[in-house]
Amino acid sequence: MKRTEVYRNKRNENKYIEVVRYGSGNYYAVQFMRWGDIVNKLGSRTGRRSRFTKASLANILEDYVKVA
C-alpha cells in the first residue's frame, strides 16, 4: 500500500515536492516546479524519486505546506 502526498513551498508557490510513503516505512520524494500545465521535475532527467528517512524528510518538509 502506498500513499502519495504533494506539498508546496512556502516561499516559492511554483515549487512542489511529491512524497510517496510505502507501507514498509520507506519514503520517496521528487521535487518539481509547476507553472500552470507545465511540470518540470528536478534532480534527474527521468524525475526518479530519491529515498529518505522519516527524520530527514521531516526537516525538508518544514518549508512546505500540504496541498494534496
PDB file of C-alpha atoms in Angstrom:
ATOM      1  CA  MET A   1       0.000   0.000   0.000  1.00  0.00           C
ATOM      2  CA  LYS A   2       1.391   3.398  -0.937  1.00  0.00           C
ATOM      3  CA  ARG A   3       0.181   6.904  -0.199  1.00  0.00           C
ATOM      4  CA  THR A   4       1.128   9.950  -2.271  1.00  0.00           C
ATOM      5  CA  GLU A   5       1.109  13.483  -0.872  1.00  0.00           C
ATOM      6  CA  VAL A   6       2.022  16.762  -2.569  1.00  0.00           C
ATOM      7  CA  TYR A   7       3.494  19.735  -0.705  1.00  0.00           C
ATOM      8  CA  ARG A   8       4.018  23.354  -1.901  1.00  0.00           C
ATOM      9  CA  ASN A   9       6.944  25.513  -0.823  1.00  0.00           C
ATOM     10  CA  LYS A  10       6.050  28.403   1.499  1.00  0.00           C
ATOM     11  CA  ARG A  11       8.394  30.919  -0.178  1.00  0.00           C
ATOM     12  CA  ASN A  12       8.032  29.880  -3.837  1.00  0.00           C
ATOM     13  CA  GLU A  13       4.479  28.986  -4.887  1.00  0.00           C
ATOM     14  CA  ASN A  14       5.709  27.255  -8.077  1.00  0.00           C
ATOM     15  CA  LYS A  15       7.930  24.761  -6.220  1.00  0.00           C
ATOM     16  CA  TYR A  16       6.477  21.424  -5.080  1.00  0.00           C
ATOM     17  CA  ILE A  17       7.621  18.133  -3.609  1.00  0.00           C
ATOM     18  CA  GLU A  18       5.790  14.840  -4.116  1.00  0.00           C
ATOM     19  CA  VAL A  19       6.239  12.311  -1.304  1.00  0.00           C
ATOM     20  CA  VAL A  20       5.307   8.644  -1.665  1.00  0.00           C
ATOM     21  CA  ARG A  21       5.009   6.702   1.588  1.00  0.00           C
ATOM     22  CA  TYR A  22       5.047   2.917   1.271  1.00  0.00           C
ATOM     23  CA  GLY A  23       3.579   0.503   3.807  1.00  0.00           C
ATOM     24  CA  SER A  24       7.061  -0.846   4.562  1.00  0.00           C
ATOM     25  CA  GLY A  25       8.043   2.539   6.038  1.00  0.00           C
ATOM     26  CA  ASN A  26      10.083   3.783   3.076  1.00  0.00           C
ATOM     27  CA  TYR A  27       9.721   7.393   1.892  1.00  0.00           C
ATOM     28  CA  TYR A  28      10.498   8.527  -1.655  1.00  0.00           C
ATOM     29  CA  ALA A  29      10.318  12.120  -2.875  1.00  0.00           C
ATOM     30  CA  VAL A  30      10.782  14.104  -6.070  1.00  0.00           C
ATOM     31  CA  GLN A  31      10.925  17.886  -6.298  1.00  0.00           C
ATOM     32  CA  PHE A  32       9.299  19.680  -9.223  1.00  0.00           C
ATOM     33  CA  MET A  33       8.311  23.121 -10.474  1.00  0.00           C
ATOM     34  CA  ARG A  34       4.843  23.802 -11.881  1.00  0.00           C
ATOM     35  CA  TRP A  35       3.671  26.753 -13.984  1.00  0.00           C
ATOM     36  CA  GLY A  36       0.058  26.129 -14.963  1.00  0.00           C
ATOM     37  CA  ASP A  37       0.058  22.933 -17.044  1.00  0.00           C
ATOM     38  CA  ILE A  38       3.862  22.780 -17.376  1.00  0.00           C
ATOM     39  CA  VAL A  39       5.655  20.488 -14.901  1.00  0.00           C
ATOM     40  CA  ASN A  40       9.464  20.351 -14.670  1.00  0.00           C
ATOM     41  CA  LYS A  41      10.857  17.573 -12.457  1.00  0.00           C
ATOM     42  CA  LEU A  42      14.213  18.484 -10.912  1.00  0.00           C
ATOM     43  CA  GLY A  43      17.197  16.377  -9.957  1.00  0.00           C
ATOM     44  CA  SER A  44      17.203  13.895 -12.804  1.00  0.00           C
ATOM     45  CA  ARG A  45      16.175  13.699 -16.408  1.00  0.00           C
ATOM     46  CA  THR A  46      13.629  10.990 -15.667  1.00  0.00           C
ATOM     47  CA  GLY A  47      12.187  12.508 -12.473  1.00  0.00           C
ATOM     48  CA  ARG A  48      13.153   9.481 -10.379  1.00  0.00           C
ATOM     49  CA  ARG A  49      12.347   9.689  -6.681  1.00  0.00           C
ATOM     50  CA  SER A  50      15.043   9.848  -4.013  1.00  0.00           C
ATOM     51  CA  ARG A  51      14.821   7.744  -0.860  1.00  0.00           C
ATOM     52  CA  PHE A  52      14.583   9.477   2.519  1.00  0.00           C
ATOM     53  CA  THR A  53      14.290   8.522   6.154  1.00  0.00           C
ATOM     54  CA  LYS A  54      11.379   9.917   8.157  1.00  0.00           C
ATOM     55  CA  ALA A  55      13.674  12.256  10.130  1.00  0.00           C
ATOM     56  CA  SER A  56      15.475  13.734   7.122  1.00  0.00           C
ATOM     57  CA  LEU A  57      12.224  14.202   5.214  1.00  0.00           C
ATOM     58  CA  ALA A  58      10.659  15.981   8.211  1.00  0.00           C
ATOM     59  CA  ASN A  59      13.479  18.561   8.101  1.00  0.00           C
ATOM     60  CA  ILE A  60      12.843  19.229   4.418  1.00  0.00           C
ATOM     61  CA  LEU A  61       9.057  19.464   4.815  1.00  0.00           C
ATOM     62  CA  GLU A  62       9.348  22.265   7.397  1.00  0.00           C
ATOM     63  CA  ASP A  63       9.452  24.687   4.429  1.00  0.00           C
ATOM     64  CA  TYR A  64       6.419  23.115   2.728  1.00  0.00           C
ATOM     65  CA  VAL A  65       2.627  23.120   3.150  1.00  0.00           C
ATOM     66  CA  LYS A  66       0.495  20.088   2.239  1.00  0.00           C
ATOM     67  CA  VAL A  67      -1.780  20.752  -0.740  1.00  0.00           C
ATOM     68  CA  ALA A  68      -2.932  17.249  -1.751  1.00  0.00           C
TER      69      ALA A  68
END
